[in-house]
Structure formats: structure tokens, C-alpha cells
Coordinates of C-alpha atoms and ligand atoms in Angstrom, one line a residue:
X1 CA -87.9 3.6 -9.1
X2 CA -86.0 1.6 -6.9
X3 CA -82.1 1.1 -6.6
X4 CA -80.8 -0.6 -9.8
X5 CA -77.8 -2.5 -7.9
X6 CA -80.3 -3.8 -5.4
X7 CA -84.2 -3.0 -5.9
X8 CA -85.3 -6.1 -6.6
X9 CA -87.0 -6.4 -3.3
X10 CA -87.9 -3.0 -3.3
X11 CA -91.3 -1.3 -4.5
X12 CA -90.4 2.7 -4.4
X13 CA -87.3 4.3 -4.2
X14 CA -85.5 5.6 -0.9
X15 CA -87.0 8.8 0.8
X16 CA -84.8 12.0 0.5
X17 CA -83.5 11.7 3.5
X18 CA -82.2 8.3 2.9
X19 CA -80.8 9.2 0.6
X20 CA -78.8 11.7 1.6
X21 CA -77.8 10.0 4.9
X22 CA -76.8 6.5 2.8
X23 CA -74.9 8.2 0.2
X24 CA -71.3 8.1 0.8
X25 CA -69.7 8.7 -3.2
X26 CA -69.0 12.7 -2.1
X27 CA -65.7 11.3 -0.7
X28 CA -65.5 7.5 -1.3
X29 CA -65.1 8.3 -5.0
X30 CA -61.4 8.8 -3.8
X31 CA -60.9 5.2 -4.0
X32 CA -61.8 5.1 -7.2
X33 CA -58.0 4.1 -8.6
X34 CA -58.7 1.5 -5.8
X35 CA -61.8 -0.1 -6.8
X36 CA -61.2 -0.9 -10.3
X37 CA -57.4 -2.4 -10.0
X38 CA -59.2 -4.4 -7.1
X39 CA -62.0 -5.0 -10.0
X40 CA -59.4 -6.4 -12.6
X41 CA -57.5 -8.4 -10.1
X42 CA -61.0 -10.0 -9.0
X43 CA -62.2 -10.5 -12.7
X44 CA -59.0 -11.8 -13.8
X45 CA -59.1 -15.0 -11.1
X46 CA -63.1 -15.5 -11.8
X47 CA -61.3 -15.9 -15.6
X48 CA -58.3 -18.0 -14.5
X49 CA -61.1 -20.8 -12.1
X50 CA -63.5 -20.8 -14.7
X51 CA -66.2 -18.9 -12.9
X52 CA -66.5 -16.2 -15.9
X53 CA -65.4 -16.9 -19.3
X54 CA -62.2 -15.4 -20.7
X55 CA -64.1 -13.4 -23.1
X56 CA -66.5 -12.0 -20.2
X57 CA -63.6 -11.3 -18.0
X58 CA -62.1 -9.6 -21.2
X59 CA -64.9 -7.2 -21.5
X60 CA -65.1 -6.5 -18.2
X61 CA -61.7 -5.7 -17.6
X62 CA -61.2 -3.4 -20.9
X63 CA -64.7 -1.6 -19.7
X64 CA -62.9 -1.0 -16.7
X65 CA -59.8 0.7 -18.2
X66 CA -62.4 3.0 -19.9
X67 CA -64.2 3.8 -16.7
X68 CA -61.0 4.7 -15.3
X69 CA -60.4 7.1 -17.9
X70 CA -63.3 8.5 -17.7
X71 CA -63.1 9.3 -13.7
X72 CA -59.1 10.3 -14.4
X73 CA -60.3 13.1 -17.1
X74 CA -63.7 14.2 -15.2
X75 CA -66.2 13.2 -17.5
X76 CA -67.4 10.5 -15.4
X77 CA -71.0 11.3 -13.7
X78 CA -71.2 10.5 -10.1
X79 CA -75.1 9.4 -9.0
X80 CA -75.8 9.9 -5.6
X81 CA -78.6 7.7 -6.4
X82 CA -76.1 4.8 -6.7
X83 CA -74.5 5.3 -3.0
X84 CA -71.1 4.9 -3.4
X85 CA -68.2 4.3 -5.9
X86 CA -68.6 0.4 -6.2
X87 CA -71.6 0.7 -7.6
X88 CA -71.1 3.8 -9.5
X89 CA -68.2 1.7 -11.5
X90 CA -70.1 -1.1 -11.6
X91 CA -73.4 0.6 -13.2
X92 CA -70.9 2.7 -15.9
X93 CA -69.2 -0.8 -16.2
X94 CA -72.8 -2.3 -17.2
X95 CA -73.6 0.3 -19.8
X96 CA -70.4 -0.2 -21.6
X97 CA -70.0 -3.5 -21.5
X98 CA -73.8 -4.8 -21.4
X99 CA -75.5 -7.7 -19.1
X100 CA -72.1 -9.2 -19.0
X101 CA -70.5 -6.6 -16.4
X102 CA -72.7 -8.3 -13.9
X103 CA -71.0 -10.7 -13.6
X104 CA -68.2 -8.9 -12.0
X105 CA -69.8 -9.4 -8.8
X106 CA -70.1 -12.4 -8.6
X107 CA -68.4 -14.0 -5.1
X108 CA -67.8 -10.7 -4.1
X109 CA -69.7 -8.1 -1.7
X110 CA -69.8 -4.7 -1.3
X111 CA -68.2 -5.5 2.2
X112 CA -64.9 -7.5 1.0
X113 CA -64.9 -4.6 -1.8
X114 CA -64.4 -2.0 0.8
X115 CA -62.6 -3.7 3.0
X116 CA -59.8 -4.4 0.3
X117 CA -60.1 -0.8 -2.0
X118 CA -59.5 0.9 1.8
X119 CA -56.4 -1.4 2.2
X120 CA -55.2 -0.4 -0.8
X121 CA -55.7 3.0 -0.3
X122 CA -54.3 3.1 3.3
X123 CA -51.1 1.3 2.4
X124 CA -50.4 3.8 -0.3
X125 CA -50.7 6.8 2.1
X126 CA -48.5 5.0 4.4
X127 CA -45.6 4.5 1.8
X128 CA -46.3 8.1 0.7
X129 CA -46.2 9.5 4.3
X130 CA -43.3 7.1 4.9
X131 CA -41.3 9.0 2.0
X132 CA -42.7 12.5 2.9
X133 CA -40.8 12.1 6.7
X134 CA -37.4 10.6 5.0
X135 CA -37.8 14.0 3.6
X136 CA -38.0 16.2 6.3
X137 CA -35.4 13.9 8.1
X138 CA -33.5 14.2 5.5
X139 CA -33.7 18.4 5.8
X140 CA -33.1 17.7 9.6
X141 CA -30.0 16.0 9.1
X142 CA -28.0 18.5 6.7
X143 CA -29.0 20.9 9.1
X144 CA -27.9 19.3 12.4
X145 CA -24.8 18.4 10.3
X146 CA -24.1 22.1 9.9
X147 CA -24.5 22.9 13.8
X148 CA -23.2 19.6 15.4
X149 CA -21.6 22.1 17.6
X150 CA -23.5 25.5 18.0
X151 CA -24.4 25.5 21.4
X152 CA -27.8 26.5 23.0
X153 CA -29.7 26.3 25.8
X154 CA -31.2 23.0 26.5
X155 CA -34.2 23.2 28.3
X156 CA -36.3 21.3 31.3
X157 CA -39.4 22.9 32.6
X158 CA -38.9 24.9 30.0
X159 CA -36.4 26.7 31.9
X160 CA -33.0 26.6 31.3
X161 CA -31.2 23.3 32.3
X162 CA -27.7 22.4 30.8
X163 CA -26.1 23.9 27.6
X164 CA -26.7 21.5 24.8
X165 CA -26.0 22.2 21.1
X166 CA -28.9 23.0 18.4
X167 CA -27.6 19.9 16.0
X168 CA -28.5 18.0 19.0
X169 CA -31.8 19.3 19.5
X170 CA -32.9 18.6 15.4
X171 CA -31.3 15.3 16.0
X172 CA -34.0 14.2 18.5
X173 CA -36.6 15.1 16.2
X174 CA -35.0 12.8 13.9
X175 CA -34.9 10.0 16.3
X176 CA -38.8 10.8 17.1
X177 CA -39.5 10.8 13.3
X178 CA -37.6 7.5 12.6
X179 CA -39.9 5.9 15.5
X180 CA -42.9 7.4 13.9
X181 CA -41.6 5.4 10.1
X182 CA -41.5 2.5 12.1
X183 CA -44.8 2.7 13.4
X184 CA -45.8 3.4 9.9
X185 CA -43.9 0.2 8.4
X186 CA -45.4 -2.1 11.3
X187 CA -49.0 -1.2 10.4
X188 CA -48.6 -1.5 6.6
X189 CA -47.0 -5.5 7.2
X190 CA -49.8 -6.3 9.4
X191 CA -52.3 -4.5 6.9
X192 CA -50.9 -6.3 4.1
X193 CA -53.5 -8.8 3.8
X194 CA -56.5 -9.2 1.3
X195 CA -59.6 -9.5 2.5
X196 CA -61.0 -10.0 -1.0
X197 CA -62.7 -13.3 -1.3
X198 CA -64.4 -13.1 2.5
X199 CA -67.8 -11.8 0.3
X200 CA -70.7 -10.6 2.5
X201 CA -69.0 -12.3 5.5
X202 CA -69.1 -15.9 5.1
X203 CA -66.8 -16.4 2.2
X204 CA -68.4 -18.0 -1.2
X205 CA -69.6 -21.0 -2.4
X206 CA -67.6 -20.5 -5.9
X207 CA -64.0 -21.9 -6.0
X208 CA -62.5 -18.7 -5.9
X209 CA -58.3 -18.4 -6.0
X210 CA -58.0 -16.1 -2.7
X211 CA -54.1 -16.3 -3.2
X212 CA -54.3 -15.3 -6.7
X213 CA -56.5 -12.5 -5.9
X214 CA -53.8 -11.3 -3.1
X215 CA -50.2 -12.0 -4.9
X216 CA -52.3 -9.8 -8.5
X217 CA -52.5 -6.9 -5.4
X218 CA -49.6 -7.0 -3.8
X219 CA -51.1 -8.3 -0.4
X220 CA -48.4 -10.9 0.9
X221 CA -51.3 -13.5 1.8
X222 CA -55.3 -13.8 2.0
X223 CA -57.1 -12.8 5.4
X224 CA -57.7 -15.8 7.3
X225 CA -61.1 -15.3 8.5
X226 CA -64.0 -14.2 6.6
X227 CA -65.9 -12.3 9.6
X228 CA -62.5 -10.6 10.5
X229 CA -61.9 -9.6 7.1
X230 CA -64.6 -7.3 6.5
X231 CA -65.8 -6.2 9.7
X232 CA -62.2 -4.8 11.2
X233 CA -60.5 -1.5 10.7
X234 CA -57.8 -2.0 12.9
X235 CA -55.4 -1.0 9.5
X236 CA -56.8 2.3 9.4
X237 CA -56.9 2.8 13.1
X238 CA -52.9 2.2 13.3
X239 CA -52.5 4.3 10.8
X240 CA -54.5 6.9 12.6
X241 CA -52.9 5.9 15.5
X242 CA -49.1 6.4 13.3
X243 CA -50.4 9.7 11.8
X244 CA -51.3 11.4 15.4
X245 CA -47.9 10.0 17.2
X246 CA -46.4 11.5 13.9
X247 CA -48.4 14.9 14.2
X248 CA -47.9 15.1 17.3
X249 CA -44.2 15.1 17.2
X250 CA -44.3 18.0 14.6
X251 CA -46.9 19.9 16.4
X252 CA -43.7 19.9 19.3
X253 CA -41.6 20.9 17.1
X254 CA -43.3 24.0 15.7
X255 CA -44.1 25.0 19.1
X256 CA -40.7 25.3 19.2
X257 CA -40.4 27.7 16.2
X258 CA -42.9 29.6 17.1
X259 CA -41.3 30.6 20.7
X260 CA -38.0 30.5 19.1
X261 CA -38.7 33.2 15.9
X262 CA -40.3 35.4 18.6
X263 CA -37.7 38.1 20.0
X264 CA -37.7 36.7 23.6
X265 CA -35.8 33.6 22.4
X266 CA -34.9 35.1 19.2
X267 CA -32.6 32.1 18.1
X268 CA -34.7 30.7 15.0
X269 CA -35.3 33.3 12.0
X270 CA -37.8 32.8 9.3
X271 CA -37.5 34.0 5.8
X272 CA -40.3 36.5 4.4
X273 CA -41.6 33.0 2.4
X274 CA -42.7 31.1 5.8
X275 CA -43.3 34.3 7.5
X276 CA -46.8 36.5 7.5
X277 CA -47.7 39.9 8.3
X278 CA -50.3 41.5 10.2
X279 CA -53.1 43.5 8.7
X280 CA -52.9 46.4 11.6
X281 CA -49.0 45.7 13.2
X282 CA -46.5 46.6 10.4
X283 CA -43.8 45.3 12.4
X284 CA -44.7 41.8 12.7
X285 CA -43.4 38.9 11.0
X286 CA -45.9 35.8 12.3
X287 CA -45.0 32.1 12.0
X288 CA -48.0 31.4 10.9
X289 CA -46.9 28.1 9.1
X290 CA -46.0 26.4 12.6
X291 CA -49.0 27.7 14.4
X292 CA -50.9 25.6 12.0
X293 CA -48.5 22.5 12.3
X294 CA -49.7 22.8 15.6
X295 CA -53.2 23.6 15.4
X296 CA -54.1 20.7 12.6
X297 CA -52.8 18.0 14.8
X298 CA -55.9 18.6 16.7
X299 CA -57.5 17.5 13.8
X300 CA -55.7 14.2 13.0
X301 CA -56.1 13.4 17.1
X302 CA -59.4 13.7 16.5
X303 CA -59.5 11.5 13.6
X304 CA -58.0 8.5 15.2
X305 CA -60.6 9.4 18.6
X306 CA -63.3 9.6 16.2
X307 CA -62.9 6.3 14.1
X308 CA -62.0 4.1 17.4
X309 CA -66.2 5.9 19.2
X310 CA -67.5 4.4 16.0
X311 CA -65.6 0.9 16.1
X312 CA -66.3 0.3 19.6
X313 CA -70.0 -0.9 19.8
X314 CA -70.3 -3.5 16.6
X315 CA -70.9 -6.6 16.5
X316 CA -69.0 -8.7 14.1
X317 CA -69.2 -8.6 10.9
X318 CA -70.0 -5.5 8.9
X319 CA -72.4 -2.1 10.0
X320 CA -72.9 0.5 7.8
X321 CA -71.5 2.6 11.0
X322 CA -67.7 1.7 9.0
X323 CA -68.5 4.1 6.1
X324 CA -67.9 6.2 8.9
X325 CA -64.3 5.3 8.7
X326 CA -63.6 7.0 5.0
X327 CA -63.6 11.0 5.7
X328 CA -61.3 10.7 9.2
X329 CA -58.6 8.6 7.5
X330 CA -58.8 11.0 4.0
X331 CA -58.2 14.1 6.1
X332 CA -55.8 13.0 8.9
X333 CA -53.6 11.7 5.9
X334 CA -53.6 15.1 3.3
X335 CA -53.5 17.0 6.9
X336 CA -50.6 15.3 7.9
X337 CA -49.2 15.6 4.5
X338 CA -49.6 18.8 4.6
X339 CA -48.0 19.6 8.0
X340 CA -44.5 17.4 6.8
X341 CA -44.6 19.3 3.8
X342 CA -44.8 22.6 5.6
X343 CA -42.0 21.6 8.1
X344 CA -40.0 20.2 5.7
X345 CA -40.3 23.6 4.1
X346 CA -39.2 25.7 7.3
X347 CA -36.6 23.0 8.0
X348 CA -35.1 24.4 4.9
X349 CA -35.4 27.8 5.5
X350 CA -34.8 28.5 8.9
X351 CA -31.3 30.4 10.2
X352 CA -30.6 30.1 13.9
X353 CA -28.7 33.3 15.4
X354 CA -26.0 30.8 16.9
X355 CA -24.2 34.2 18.7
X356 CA -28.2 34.8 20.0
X357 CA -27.9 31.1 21.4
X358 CA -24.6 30.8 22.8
X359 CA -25.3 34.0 24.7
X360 CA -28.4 32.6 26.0
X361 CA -27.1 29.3 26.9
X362 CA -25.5 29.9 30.4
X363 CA -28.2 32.3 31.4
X364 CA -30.1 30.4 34.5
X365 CA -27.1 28.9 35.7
X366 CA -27.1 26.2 33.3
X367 CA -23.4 24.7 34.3
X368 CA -23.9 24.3 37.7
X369 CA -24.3 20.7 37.4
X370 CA -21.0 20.9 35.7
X371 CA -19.4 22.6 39.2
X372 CA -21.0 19.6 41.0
X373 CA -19.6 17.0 38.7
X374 CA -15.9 18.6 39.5
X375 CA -17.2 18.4 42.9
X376 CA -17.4 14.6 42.6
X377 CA -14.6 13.7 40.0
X378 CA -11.8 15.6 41.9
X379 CA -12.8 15.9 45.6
X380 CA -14.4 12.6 45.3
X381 CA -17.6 14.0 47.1
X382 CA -20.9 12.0 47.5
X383 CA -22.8 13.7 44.4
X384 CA -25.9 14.8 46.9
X385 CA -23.2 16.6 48.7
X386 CA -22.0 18.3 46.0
X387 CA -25.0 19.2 44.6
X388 CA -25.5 21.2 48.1
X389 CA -22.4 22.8 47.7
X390 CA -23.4 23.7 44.0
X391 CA -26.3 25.3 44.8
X392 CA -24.8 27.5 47.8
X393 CA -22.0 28.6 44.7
X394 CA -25.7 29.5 42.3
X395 CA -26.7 31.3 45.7
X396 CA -24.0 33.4 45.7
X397 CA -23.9 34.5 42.1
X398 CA -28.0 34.6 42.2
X399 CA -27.4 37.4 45.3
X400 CA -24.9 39.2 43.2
X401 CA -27.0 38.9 40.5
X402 CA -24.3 37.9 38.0
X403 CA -23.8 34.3 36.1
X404 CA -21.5 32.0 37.5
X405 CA -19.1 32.6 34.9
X406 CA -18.5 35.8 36.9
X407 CA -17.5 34.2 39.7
X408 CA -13.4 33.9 40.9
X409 CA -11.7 31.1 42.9
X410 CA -11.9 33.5 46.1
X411 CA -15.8 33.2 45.3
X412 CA -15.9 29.5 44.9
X413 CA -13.6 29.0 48.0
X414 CA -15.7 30.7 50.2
X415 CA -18.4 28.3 49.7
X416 CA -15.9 24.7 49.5
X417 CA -11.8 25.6 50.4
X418 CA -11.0 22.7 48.3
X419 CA -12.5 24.4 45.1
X420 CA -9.2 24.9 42.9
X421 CA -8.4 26.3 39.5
X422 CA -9.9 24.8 37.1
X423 CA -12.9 24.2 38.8
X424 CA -13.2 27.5 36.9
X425 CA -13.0 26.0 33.2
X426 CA -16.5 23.9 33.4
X427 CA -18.2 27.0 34.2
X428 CA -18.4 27.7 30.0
X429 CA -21.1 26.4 28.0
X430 CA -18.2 25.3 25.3
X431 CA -16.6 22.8 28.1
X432 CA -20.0 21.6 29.3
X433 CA -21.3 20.0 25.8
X434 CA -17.9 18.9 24.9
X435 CA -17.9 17.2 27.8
X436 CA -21.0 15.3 27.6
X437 CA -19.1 12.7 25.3
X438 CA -21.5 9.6 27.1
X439 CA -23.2 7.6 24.4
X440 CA -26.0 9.4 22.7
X441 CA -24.4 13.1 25.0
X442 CA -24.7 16.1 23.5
X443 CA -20.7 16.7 22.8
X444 CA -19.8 18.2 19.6
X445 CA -17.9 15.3 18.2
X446 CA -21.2 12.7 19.2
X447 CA -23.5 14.7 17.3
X448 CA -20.9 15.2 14.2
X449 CA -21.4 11.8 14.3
X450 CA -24.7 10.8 14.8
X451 CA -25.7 13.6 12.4
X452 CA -23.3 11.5 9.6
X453 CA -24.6 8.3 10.4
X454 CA -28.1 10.0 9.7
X455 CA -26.8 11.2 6.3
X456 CA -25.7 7.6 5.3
X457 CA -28.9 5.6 6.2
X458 CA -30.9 8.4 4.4
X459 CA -28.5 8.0 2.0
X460 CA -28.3 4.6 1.4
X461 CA -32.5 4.4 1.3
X462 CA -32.7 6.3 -0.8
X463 CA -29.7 4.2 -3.4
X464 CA -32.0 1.2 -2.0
Ligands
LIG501 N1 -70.1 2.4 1.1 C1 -70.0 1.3 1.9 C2 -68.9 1.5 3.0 O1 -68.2 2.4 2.8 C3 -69.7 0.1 1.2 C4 -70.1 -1.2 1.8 C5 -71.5 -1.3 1.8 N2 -72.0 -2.6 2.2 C6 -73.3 -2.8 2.6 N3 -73.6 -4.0 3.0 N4 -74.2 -1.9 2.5 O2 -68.9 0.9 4.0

């Protein structure tokens, strides 16, 4: 037999193969919420222009509420005979309602039917993504709060570069999240259109209310061009794009944790609920929760590199290529769920050892640039000089094999005469953040206050 929603052309029905290679309801059915509120909003303007009658439309529409029940409590049957989840609504719709439900599609396409359900479905991970990072921000924040000034060592090359304090370090994650919400909200207003109305490709011959169909879906206006509308996927390919800046951040940050919780760095600890053990070690406690931060971004990367190789070669308007676009999207999004859910999580539960980082954070000589600043603000050298004369002073302590804390005046003035007193003071890590006071520095009383400003925007959001 062949298809019911488009035989009539047709002799025999698909081979296997075809089948199984056309079918796409084993993961579309996900927009089934999607399809039928795009349905009802559809149905409800061929009512209000007098394309369907009201008591069509009616039908319709009620058939529609009892398809959705019947997908929402599992006793729906998927076909894979029937492709996908438009017309696996649309053929349930037809046996409860009768003939009429076929009228449903009228001025309408499978192509603009996709094109707005995905929409839909996109800007709704978006605004649930968008809350999910507030969140973790959120976690971020109380806890940067709580160390504005527990200092650490701050880190270039991964070696150690100038003292810096570990609420400044979460507070740069905030900042790189807050970027990543914006990138988020940009895509969503440029997604907010509705391509419902642009039919096959051409638009329709019926005089259809595009702006009804739009304002009934929460779109702010219709798509402008027909072709555009349903052969683009530049929604989902920012949001990709969002999603992998996004994972990438966290993947960063729980590269951090992971070096952090080991005993080398030893400045991050993990409770036994975001900690695992090893089946032969008994003595280990793994971060296993931040490995996989890490090791999923690779998938949502791939995602966004996967949907832009199957964009690139097609012609306007729609190929059946874009049902390629579905599974990528579906599975960066719950990945990326996943992973701020996770680090959210560890945000929560994590205790730094702050004695563990303050003794680490003049190991490598990290105030030297403070010697050199002294240099410059009370001997009024040339900076490049007294960087020179710095790094004769880390010389010295490097052959002793001591810190530069260890060092005396008679030390200092054996490499610059003019070297006085309290030349000696800058040397500790407290006096180096506290006196990083420039705009956006790393002293103390800066990150106090960035880390409050924080706590009122969230704050206030959240009132919003
Ligand atoms: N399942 C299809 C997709 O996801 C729906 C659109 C099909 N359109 C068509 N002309 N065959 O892209």
C-alpha cells in the first residue's frame, strides 16, 4: 500500500530500506508539544479568514487536545510507516475527527511545519538553558562572595604568575557565563520569527493571517521571505554555536577541578556525593563529574560542526538533508543541560583548602612584578629597567633556592643600593592582591564588590 499522507501518485509502498532511511519519528516525536500548539494556532486563523469553517476548525482543534493526551500519557502509536511526527498527528487527528482533519493542512507544508515546531522547540531550550546558567551563576556568586579575599595562585602558562584571590577566579567564570546568556538571548530575538505561512516555499494562494498565526505563537512578527523561511537553520546553528561557546567555558572550568581536587594542587575538595572511587585503588576519590563536563563538550562541538557540513551545499529552499538538523540540536541541548546541572552541583559542594592556597600562592616567585612596580613608583625607574633588576633579585633567591619572601634588605641591596625598607612589604601575597585595586584588579575590596553587584542583578532577575 502506498503512503496514506501522500500515495496518491504512488503504486507500491516504499522498499525497506526507504523506509528506514526516510523515517525520522524515533526522535522528531520530541516536538510533538510543538506540532500541535503550532496545529491549533494554524487551524484557529484558517477559522478566523474563513478558509475552514468554525465548526471544522472546532473539531480539529479539540481532536488535537486529545492527540496530545494521548502522546503525554504513552498510549499514542508511533508508525514508522508515517515518517515523522506531522503526519503521525495528523493521521491520529483524521481517525478521530473524520475527513474533516484534512483540512488542517491546508496552506501549510510539511516544510513551514518544521521550520516553525523546530523554532519553537529551540527557543524553549534557549530560555531553559538561559535559566539553568543564572543558576550556576548564581552558585558562583555566593561562593566568590564568601572568598572575595582568599588568595591563590593566579596562573599564566599554567605556571604560577601573580597572587590573585579564588573569588576572583569564580568571578571570571561568571563574566564568561553572562557572555554565553547573551549569546543565548541574541539568537532567540533573531529566531523569533514565524515561518508558518511560507507553505512548501512559495507561500499560498489562500488569504492566510501570517501575523495572526505569529502573535497566537509568540513569534514577534512573520518571516519575510518564503524561500528563507523554510530552507534556513541559522536559529539552530546559533544556538549550536551558544551551546559550544557555553560548553566550552564549563569544560575550562572543570579542567580546573580536576587538577585542583588532585593532591598536587590540592586547593579544591570534593564531597563523597561528586566524588567516585576506583574498583582496584581504594585510596582514590576521582572527579569523575568534571571529567565528563569536559569530555561531553566534545560532543556539543561536534554538534554545531556537524549541522553547519550538512547546511553548507543546499540550494535554497528545503532538502530532506535538514532532517539532519533534529538529533545534533536534541543532544547538544540535554548534554549541555546536563553539564550546567552537574557544575552547578560541584559549585555547591566544593571547599577550597584556602591555607593550601595561600601557601601555594608565592611559590614561583609570584610577586616579583610587585618588587619591579616599587622599582618604578619610588625610584622612578623605566619599568624595562626594573624588570631587569627584578629578575637579578628572583636570580638570587632561585640560587639560594628560597622564595623571595626570604630575602633581607642586605639581599635586595646587593642587586639595586637604592632598594629600601619597605621594598620588603610587597613581597607578601596579602599586599600584592590588595593592591591590585585598578578597575576590574583582583584586590579584596574589587571583588567584594563585583561579587555583590553579581548577587543584585541575579537578584533582581530573578524578582523580574
Ligand atoms: N521530517 C521532515 C524534516 O524533519 C519534515 C519536512 C518534510 N518535508 C518534505 N518535503 N519531505 O525535515
Amino acid at each position: 500500500m502506498s503512503n496514506k499522507m501522500w500515495g496518491g501518485r504512488f503504486e507500491s509502498a516504499p522498499d525497506a530500506i526507504m523506509e528506514e532511511i526516510n523515517a525520522s519519528i524515533e526522535f522528531d516525536k520530541d516536538l510533538f508539544r510543538q506540532d500541535i500548539t503550532a496545529s491549533k494556532a494554524h487551524v484557529a486563523m484558517l477559522a478566523a479568514t474563513g478558509i475552514v469553517s468554525d465548526g471544522d476548525a472546532k473539531a480539529i482543534s479539540a481532536g488535537l487536545d486529545q492527540v496530545l493526551g494521548e502522546i503525554e500519557s504513552g498510549a499514542f502509536k508511533f508508525s514508522r510507516a508515517l515518517e515523522d511526527i506531522h503526519m503521525n498527528v495528523e493521521s491520529r487527528l483524521s481517525e478521530i475527527v473524520g475527513p474533516a482533519a484534512g483540512r488542517l493542512h491546508t496552506a501549510r507544508s510539511r516544510n513551514d511545519q518544521v521550520a516553525v515546531d523546530f523554532r519553537l522547540w529551540v527557543r524553549d531550550a534557549v530560555d531553559a538553558l538561559d535559566a539553568q546558567i543564572r543558576d550556576l551563576q548564581a552558585a558562583l556568586v555566593e561562593t566568590a562572595a564568601e572568598h572575595a579575599g582568599a588568595v591563590m595562585p593566579g596562573f599564566t602558562h599554567l605556571q604560577p604568575a601573580q597572587p590573585v584571590t579564588f573569588g576572583h577566579h569564580l568571578l571570571a567564570l561568571v563574566e564568561m557565563l553572562a557572555r554565553d546568556r547573551g549569546r543565548f538571548r541574541d539568537a532567540r530575538a533573531r529566531m523569533n520569527e514565524s515561518p508558518l505561512g511560507a507553505a512548501a516555499l512559495a507561500g499560498t494562494s489562500f488569504p492566510i493571517d501570517r501575523e495572526r498565526t505569529a502573535r497566537a505563537l509568540g513569534f514577534d512578527r512573520p518571516t519575510a521571505n518564503s524561500l528563507d523561511s523554510v530552507s534556513d537553520r541559522d536559529f539552530a546553528l546559533e544556538t549550536l554555536a551558544a551551546c559550544a561557546i557555553c560548553a566550552t567555558h564549563l569544560s575550562r572550568f572543570a579542567e580546573e577541578i580536576v587538577l585542583w581536587t588532585g593532591p598536587f594542587f590540592g586547593f579544591l575538595k570534593l564531597s563523597d556525593k561528586f566524588s567516585t572511587g576506583s574498583s582496584i585503588m581504594p585510596q582514590k576519590r576521582n572527579p569523575d563529574a568534571a571529567e565528563l563536563v569536559r569530555g561531553k563538550t566534545g560532543r556539543v562541538i561536534g554538534a554545531l560542526s556537524g549541522l553547519l557540513v550538512v547546511m553548507k551545499g543546499l540550494p535554497l529552499a528545503y532538502s530532506k538533508d535538514m532532517q539532519e538538523d533534529k538529533e545534533g540540536v536534541f543532544d547538544a541541548v540535554q548534554t549541555l543541560s546536563l553539564c550546567l546541572a552537574a557544575m552547578t552541583g560541584m559549585a555547591r559542594d566544593m571547599t577550597p583548602d584556602v591555607a593550601r592556597m595561600r601557601a601555594s600562592a608565592g611559590a614561583g616567585y609570584s610577586t616579583a612584578t610587585d618588587i619591579a612596580d616599587w622599582l618604578v613608583r619610588r625610584l622612578g625607574m623605566p619599568f624595562r629597567e626594573a624588570h631587569h633588576v627584578t629578575g637579578r633579585v628572583v636570580a638570587l633567591a632561585s640560587s639560594r633556592g628560597v622564595g623571595l619572601e626570604a630575602l633581607t634588605l642586605d639581599d635586595l641591596r646587593g642587586v639595586e643600593p637604592r632598594f629600601e625598607r619597605d621594598a620588603l612589604d610587597v613581597l607578601g601575597v596579602d599586599k600584592s592582591v590588595a593592591s591590585r585595586t585598578s578597575y576590574g584588579g583582583t584586590a579584596p575590596a574589587n571583588v567584594a564588590a563585583q561579587a555583590e553587584r553579581w548577587r543584585k542583578s541575579l537578584a533582581d532577575e530573578r524578582g523580574a
